[in-house]
mmCIF file of C-alpha atoms in Angstrom:
data_model
loop_
_atom_site.group_PDB
_atom_site.id
_atom_site.type_symbol
_atom_site.label_atom_id
_atom_site.label_comp_id
_atom_site.label_asym_id
_atom_site.label_seq_id
_atom_site.Cartn_x
_atom_site.Cartn_y
_atom_site.Cartn_z
ATOM 1 C CA UNK K 18 113.991 62.115 107.778
ATOM 2 C CA UNK K 19 114.348 65.862 107.989
ATOM 3 C CA UNK K 20 118.002 65.884 108.946
ATOM 4 C CA UNK K 21 119.710 67.021 112.111
ATOM 5 C CA UNK K 22 117.596 69.312 114.245
ATOM 6 C CA UNK K 23 118.682 71.524 117.104
ATOM 7 C CA UNK K 24 116.648 73.262 119.729
ATOM 8 C CA UNK K 25 116.446 76.098 120.533
ATOM 9 C CA UNK K 26 117.695 78.061 117.536
ATOM 10 C CA UNK K 27 118.494 81.078 119.673
ATOM 11 C CA UNK K 28 119.120 81.493 123.380
ATOM 12 C CA UNK K 29 119.820 84.665 125.307
ATOM 13 C CA UNK K 30 120.824 84.151 128.907
ATOM 14 C CA UNK K 31 122.271 86.138 131.754
ATOM 15 C CA UNK K 32 125.799 85.471 132.889
ATOM 16 C CA UNK K 33 125.872 82.810 135.560
ATOM 17 C CA UNK K 34 122.779 80.984 134.373
ATOM 18 C CA UNK K 35 122.750 77.397 133.142
ATOM 19 C CA UNK K 36 121.631 76.531 129.621
ATOM 20 C CA UNK K 37 120.858 73.256 127.888
ATOM 21 C CA UNK K 38 120.713 72.595 124.174
ATOM 22 C CA UNK K 39 119.240 69.594 122.419
ATOM 23 C CA UNK K 40 120.292 67.841 119.220
ATOM 24 C CA UNK K 41 118.304 65.207 117.358
ATOM 25 C CA UNK K 42 120.562 63.475 114.829
ATOM 26 C CA UNK K 43 119.556 61.594 111.719
ATOM 27 C CA UNK K 44 117.957 58.432 113.071
ATOM 28 C CA UNK K 45 120.340 55.781 111.754
ATOM 29 C CA UNK K 46 123.507 57.753 112.547
ATOM 30 C CA UNK K 47 125.734 56.311 115.259
ATOM 31 C CA UNK K 48 128.062 59.279 115.634
ATOM 32 C CA UNK K 49 127.149 62.629 117.046
ATOM 33 C CA UNK K 50 129.446 65.632 117.314
ATOM 34 C CA UNK K 51 129.218 68.954 119.116
ATOM 35 C CA UNK K 52 131.086 72.004 117.845
ATOM 36 C CA UNK K 53 131.321 75.653 118.802
ATOM 37 C CA UNK K 54 131.751 78.318 116.171
ATOM 38 C CA UNK K 55 132.438 82.007 116.638
ATOM 39 C CA UNK K 56 132.264 84.642 113.933
ATOM 40 C CA UNK K 57 134.933 84.208 111.285
ATOM 41 C CA UNK K 58 136.256 80.975 112.743
ATOM 42 C CA UNK K 59 135.935 77.337 111.822
ATOM 43 C CA UNK K 60 133.878 74.894 113.886
ATOM 44 C CA UNK K 61 135.800 74.073 117.054
ATOM 45 C CA UNK K 62 135.499 70.464 118.164
ATOM 46 C CA UNK K 63 133.965 69.989 121.606
ATOM 47 C CA UNK K 64 133.061 66.332 121.942
ATOM 48 C CA UNK K 65 131.684 63.329 120.103
ATOM 49 C CA UNK K 66 129.647 60.203 120.814
ATOM 50 C CA UNK K 67 129.578 56.766 119.292
ATOM 51 C CA UNK K 68 126.055 55.629 120.157
ATOM 52 C CA UNK K 69 125.687 56.482 123.858
ATOM 53 C CA UNK K 70 129.413 56.466 124.628
ATOM 54 C CA UNK K 71 131.235 59.787 124.834
ATOM 55 C CA UNK K 72 134.549 58.875 123.202
ATOM 56 C CA UNK K 73 136.429 62.140 123.164
ATOM 57 C CA UNK K 74 136.202 65.509 124.821
ATOM 58 C CA UNK K 75 138.265 68.526 123.811
ATOM 59 C CA UNK K 76 140.874 69.754 126.272
ATOM 60 C CA UNK K 77 139.422 73.191 125.653
ATOM 61 C CA UNK K 78 136.140 72.121 127.180
ATOM 62 C CA UNK K 79 135.975 73.298 130.756
ATOM 63 C CA UNK K 80 134.187 71.361 133.453
ATOM 64 C CA UNK K 81 131.260 73.757 133.077
ATOM 65 C CA UNK K 82 130.365 71.926 129.875
ATOM 66 C CA UNK K 83 128.759 68.520 129.886
ATOM 67 C CA UNK K 84 127.174 66.473 127.138
ATOM 68 C CA UNK K 85 125.039 63.378 127.215
ATOM 69 C CA UNK K 86 123.488 60.975 124.777
ATOM 70 C CA UNK K 87 121.618 58.672 127.132
ATOM 71 C CA UNK K 88 119.968 56.293 124.693
ATOM 72 C CA UNK K 89 122.242 56.761 121.740
ATOM 73 C CA UNK K 90 119.690 58.936 119.999
ATOM 74 C CA UNK K 91 119.277 62.612 120.918
ATOM 75 C CA UNK K 92 121.991 64.492 122.780
ATOM 76 C CA UNK K 93 122.079 67.414 125.171
ATOM 77 C CA UNK K 94 124.828 69.932 125.807
ATOM 78 C CA UNK K 95 124.687 71.789 129.090
ATOM 79 C CA UNK K 96 126.708 74.835 130.029
ATOM 80 C CA UNK K 97 126.725 75.730 133.686
ATOM 81 C CA UNK K 98 127.425 79.188 135.086
ATOM 82 C CA UNK K 99 127.599 80.742 131.633
ATOM 83 C CA UNK K 100 130.202 83.397 130.874
ATOM 84 C CA UNK K 101 130.238 86.024 128.154
ATOM 85 C CA UNK K 102 132.972 84.091 126.389
ATOM 86 C CA UNK K 103 130.530 81.238 125.898
ATOM 87 C CA UNK K 104 128.599 83.333 123.381
ATOM 88 C CA UNK K 105 128.829 81.435 120.092
ATOM 89 C CA UNK K 106 126.973 79.215 117.665
ATOM 90 C CA UNK K 107 126.766 75.650 118.958
ATOM 91 C CA UNK K 108 126.585 73.169 116.131
ATOM 92 C CA UNK K 109 125.612 69.528 116.259
ATOM 93 C CA UNK K 110 126.441 67.044 113.523
ATOM 94 C CA UNK K 111 125.860 63.358 112.980
ATOM 95 C CA UNK K 112 127.322 60.689 110.733
ATOM 96 C CA UNK K 113 127.394 56.962 110.143
ATOM 97 C CA UNK K 114 130.151 55.049 111.912
ATOM 98 C CA UNK K 115 132.309 53.606 113.270
ATOM 99 C CA UNK K 116 134.476 51.942 110.626
ATOM 100 C CA UNK K 117 135.553 55.187 109.025
ATOM 101 C CA UNK K 118 134.618 58.793 108.894
ATOM 102 C CA UNK K 119 131.808 59.548 106.546
ATOM 103 C CA UNK K 120 129.874 62.638 105.653
ATOM 104 C CA UNK K 121 128.814 64.687 108.663
ATOM 105 C CA UNK K 122 125.404 66.332 108.503
ATOM 106 C CA UNK K 123 125.071 69.524 110.483
ATOM 107 C CA UNK K 124 122.078 71.024 112.190
ATOM 108 C CA UNK K 125 121.178 74.696 111.928
ATOM 109 C CA UNK K 126 122.851 75.397 115.245
ATOM 110 C CA UNK K 127 121.885 77.108 118.480
ATOM 111 C CA UNK K 128 123.090 80.668 118.786
ATOM 112 C CA UNK K 129 123.892 81.489 122.403
ATOM 113 C CA UNK K 130 124.222 85.047 123.618
ATOM 114 C CA UNK K 131 125.349 85.592 127.196
ATOM 115 C CA UNK K 132 124.607 89.083 128.501
ATOM 116 C CA UNK F 24 143.784 66.406 117.769
ATOM 117 C CA UNK F 25 145.047 66.846 114.271
ATOM 118 C CA UNK F 26 145.477 70.396 113.044
ATOM 119 C CA UNK F 27 145.047 71.636 109.531
ATOM 120 C CA UNK F 28 145.840 75.130 108.338
ATOM 121 C CA UNK F 29 144.089 76.751 105.420
ATOM 122 C CA UNK F 30 145.274 79.498 103.136
ATOM 123 C CA UNK F 31 144.292 82.058 102.167
ATOM 124 C CA UNK F 32 141.998 83.240 104.927
ATOM 125 C CA UNK F 33 140.085 85.455 102.510
ATOM 126 C CA UNK F 34 139.813 85.603 98.733
ATOM 127 C CA UNK F 35 137.984 88.127 96.602
ATOM 128 C CA UNK F 36 137.563 87.235 92.940
ATOM 129 C CA UNK F 37 135.759 88.666 89.987
ATOM 130 C CA UNK F 38 132.950 86.483 88.732
ATOM 131 C CA UNK F 39 134.381 84.124 86.134
ATOM 132 C CA UNK F 40 137.838 83.972 87.695
ATOM 133 C CA UNK F 41 139.223 80.815 89.230
ATOM 134 C CA UNK F 42 139.678 80.204 92.958
ATOM 135 C CA UNK F 43 141.878 77.838 94.942
ATOM 136 C CA UNK F 44 142.119 77.150 98.655
ATOM 137 C CA UNK F 45 144.796 75.024 100.276
ATOM 138 C CA UNK F 46 144.743 72.834 103.344
ATOM 139 C CA UNK F 47 148.049 71.845 104.941
ATOM 140 C CA UNK F 48 149.133 69.608 107.785
ATOM 141 C CA UNK F 49 152.486 68.747 109.337
ATOM 142 C CA UNK F 50 151.346 65.151 109.840
ATOM 143 C CA UNK F 51 150.001 62.479 107.507
ATOM 144 C CA UNK F 52 146.240 62.608 107.303
ATOM 145 C CA UNK F 53 143.927 59.604 107.183
ATOM 146 C CA UNK F 54 141.426 61.521 105.095
ATOM 147 C CA UNK F 55 140.306 64.986 104.058
ATOM 148 C CA UNK F 56 136.755 66.230 103.866
ATOM 149 C CA UNK F 57 135.656 69.529 102.369
ATOM 150 C CA UNK F 58 132.652 71.541 103.511
ATOM 151 C CA UNK F 59 131.010 74.750 102.353
ATOM 152 C CA UNK F 60 129.279 77.159 104.691
ATOM 153 C CA UNK F 61 127.127 79.871 103.190
ATOM 154 C CA UNK F 62 126.803 83.151 105.104
ATOM 155 C CA UNK F 63 124.381 82.554 107.970
ATOM 156 C CA UNK F 64 124.234 78.832 107.242
ATOM 157 C CA UNK F 65 125.765 75.633 108.536
ATOM 158 C CA UNK F 66 128.594 73.562 107.016
ATOM 159 C CA UNK F 67 127.512 71.305 104.171
ATOM 160 C CA UNK F 68 129.588 68.319 103.090
ATOM 161 C CA UNK F 69 131.127 68.493 99.622
ATOM 162 C CA UNK F 70 133.473 65.528 99.324
ATOM 163 C CA UNK F 71 135.866 63.136 101.052
ATOM 164 C CA UNK F 72 139.328 62.096 99.825
ATOM 165 C CA UNK F 73 141.169 59.128 101.320
ATOM 166 C CA UNK F 74 143.798 57.941 98.816
ATOM 167 C CA UNK F 75 147.223 59.411 98.194
ATOM 168 C CA UNK F 76 147.160 61.597 95.076
ATOM 169 C CA UNK F 77 143.396 61.286 94.738
ATOM 170 C CA UNK F 78 141.609 63.766 92.473
ATOM 171 C CA UNK F 79 137.848 64.163 92.376
ATOM 172 C CA UNK F 80 135.694 66.537 90.364
ATOM 173 C CA UNK F 81 132.225 67.916 90.918
ATOM 174 C CA UNK F 82 131.223 70.090 87.977
ATOM 175 C CA UNK F 83 133.413 73.213 88.339
ATOM 176 C CA UNK F 84 135.050 71.994 91.588
ATOM 177 C CA UNK F 85 138.257 69.932 91.611
ATOM 178 C CA UNK F 86 139.561 68.389 94.826
ATOM 179 C CA UNK F 87 143.056 66.974 95.272
ATOM 180 C CA UNK F 88 144.772 65.020 98.042
ATOM 181 C CA UNK F 89 148.555 65.265 98.061
ATOM 182 C CA UNK F 90 150.824 62.319 97.404
ATOM 183 C CA UNK F 91 152.160 62.492 100.944
ATOM 184 C CA UNK F 92 148.614 62.916 102.335
ATOM 185 C CA UNK F 93 149.679 66.093 104.138
ATOM 186 C CA UNK F 94 147.874 68.621 101.987
ATOM 187 C CA UNK F 95 144.801 69.091 99.898
ATOM 188 C CA UNK F 96 143.330 71.704 97.604
ATOM 189 C CA UNK F 97 139.964 72.786 96.314
ATOM 190 C CA UNK F 98 139.876 74.574 92.961
ATOM 191 C CA UNK F 99 136.815 76.273 91.506
ATOM 192 C CA UNK F 100 136.844 77.084 87.821
ATOM 193 C CA UNK F 101 134.994 80.163 86.568
ATOM 194 C CA UNK F 102 133.463 81.229 89.865
ATOM 195 C CA UNK F 103 129.828 82.230 90.099
ATOM 196 C CA UNK F 104 128.050 84.314 92.722
ATOM 197 C CA UNK F 105 126.524 81.115 94.073
ATOM 198 C CA UNK F 106 130.028 79.985 95.094
ATOM 199 C CA UNK F 107 130.142 82.640 97.827
ATOM 200 C CA UNK F 108 130.805 81.224 101.283
ATOM 201 C CA UNK F 109 133.517 79.805 103.500
ATOM 202 C CA UNK F 110 135.218 76.593 102.481
ATOM 203 C CA UNK F 111 136.561 74.346 105.221
ATOM 204 C CA UNK F 112 138.719 71.285 105.116
ATOM 205 C CA UNK F 113 138.295 68.765 107.923
ATOM 206 C CA UNK F 114 140.082 65.631 108.976
ATOM 207 C CA UNK F 115 140.233 62.995 111.682
ATOM 208 C CA UNK F 116 140.577 59.268 112.132
ATOM 209 C CA UNK F 117 137.648 59.038 114.538
ATOM 210 C CA UNK F 118 136.485 62.558 115.313
ATOM 211 C CA UNK F 119 136.452 65.444 112.865
ATOM 212 C CA UNK F 120 138.635 68.553 113.169
ATOM 213 C CA UNK F 121 138.064 71.575 110.969
ATOM 214 C CA UNK F 122 140.527 73.971 109.439
ATOM 215 C CA UNK F 123 140.309 77.720 109.747
ATOM 216 C CA UNK F 124 138.462 78.145 106.464
ATOM 217 C CA UNK F 125 138.789 80.346 103.391
ATOM 218 C CA UNK F 126 136.095 82.938 102.906
ATOM 219 C CA UNK F 127 135.315 83.453 99.220
ATOM 220 C CA UNK F 128 133.711 86.624 97.935
ATOM 221 C CA UNK F 129 132.672 86.751 94.290
ATOM 222 C CA UNK F 130 132.270 90.197 92.763
ATOM 223 C CA UNK F 131 129.627 90.244 90.020
#
C-alpha cells in the first residue's frame, strides 16, 4: 500500500465555482478525517467518517461543504460556491478504529486557491 | 471539540541546543499524539501517550504526559538541522483535534 493519496494536488478555481477533492485512504483503515490547514496554522478539523458513516462535522463547516464516503473506502469533499476564504490546504488522513485513536496517516493534501 | 494550546509558537535554537514544546488543556485528555510537519510537507505521526505520567523516548526525543493528563511536552536533546519543522500535539476520544503547533528553526 502506498499510503493515503489525494487528488488533485493543486486546484485553482474562480470564486463561485464548485470543487471536489478525492481521498483514497489506506485500504484497511476504517476512519477517515478531513482537515483544512492555512499557512502557519495547525490542521483544523472538518469532519470524520467511521466506515461509510459521517460521525462528526465541525460547527465551523458551512453548508457549502459536504463530504461523502459512499462505500467506506474513498471519500470526496465538495465545496460549493467557493469563496476566497476557502483557499487553503485540504488534508485527508486515515487510521484504524474504532476502539481507540491510533496513528493517523496523512495524504499530501490538495492545495486550493480561489481567485 | 477538545482544545489544546501549544507554547511557544516559534522557537529558534542553535544546532546542538535543546528544545521543548508544551501542550496544555483545561480539561482531562484521553490521549495525546505528537506529529511533525516539515516545511511543505504533511503531518507525520511521532507517538501516542495514553497513561497518566507516561514518558516515552525515541532517540533524542522525549515525550511526557502529565500526571493530571492535562498537559504534555516534547523535548529534543541536541537539536540537528533535520529537526526543523512544526511540531503539533493532537488529542480526541473519537476524532482528532490538533494544537496550534510550535515551529522549530535550527540555526547551523
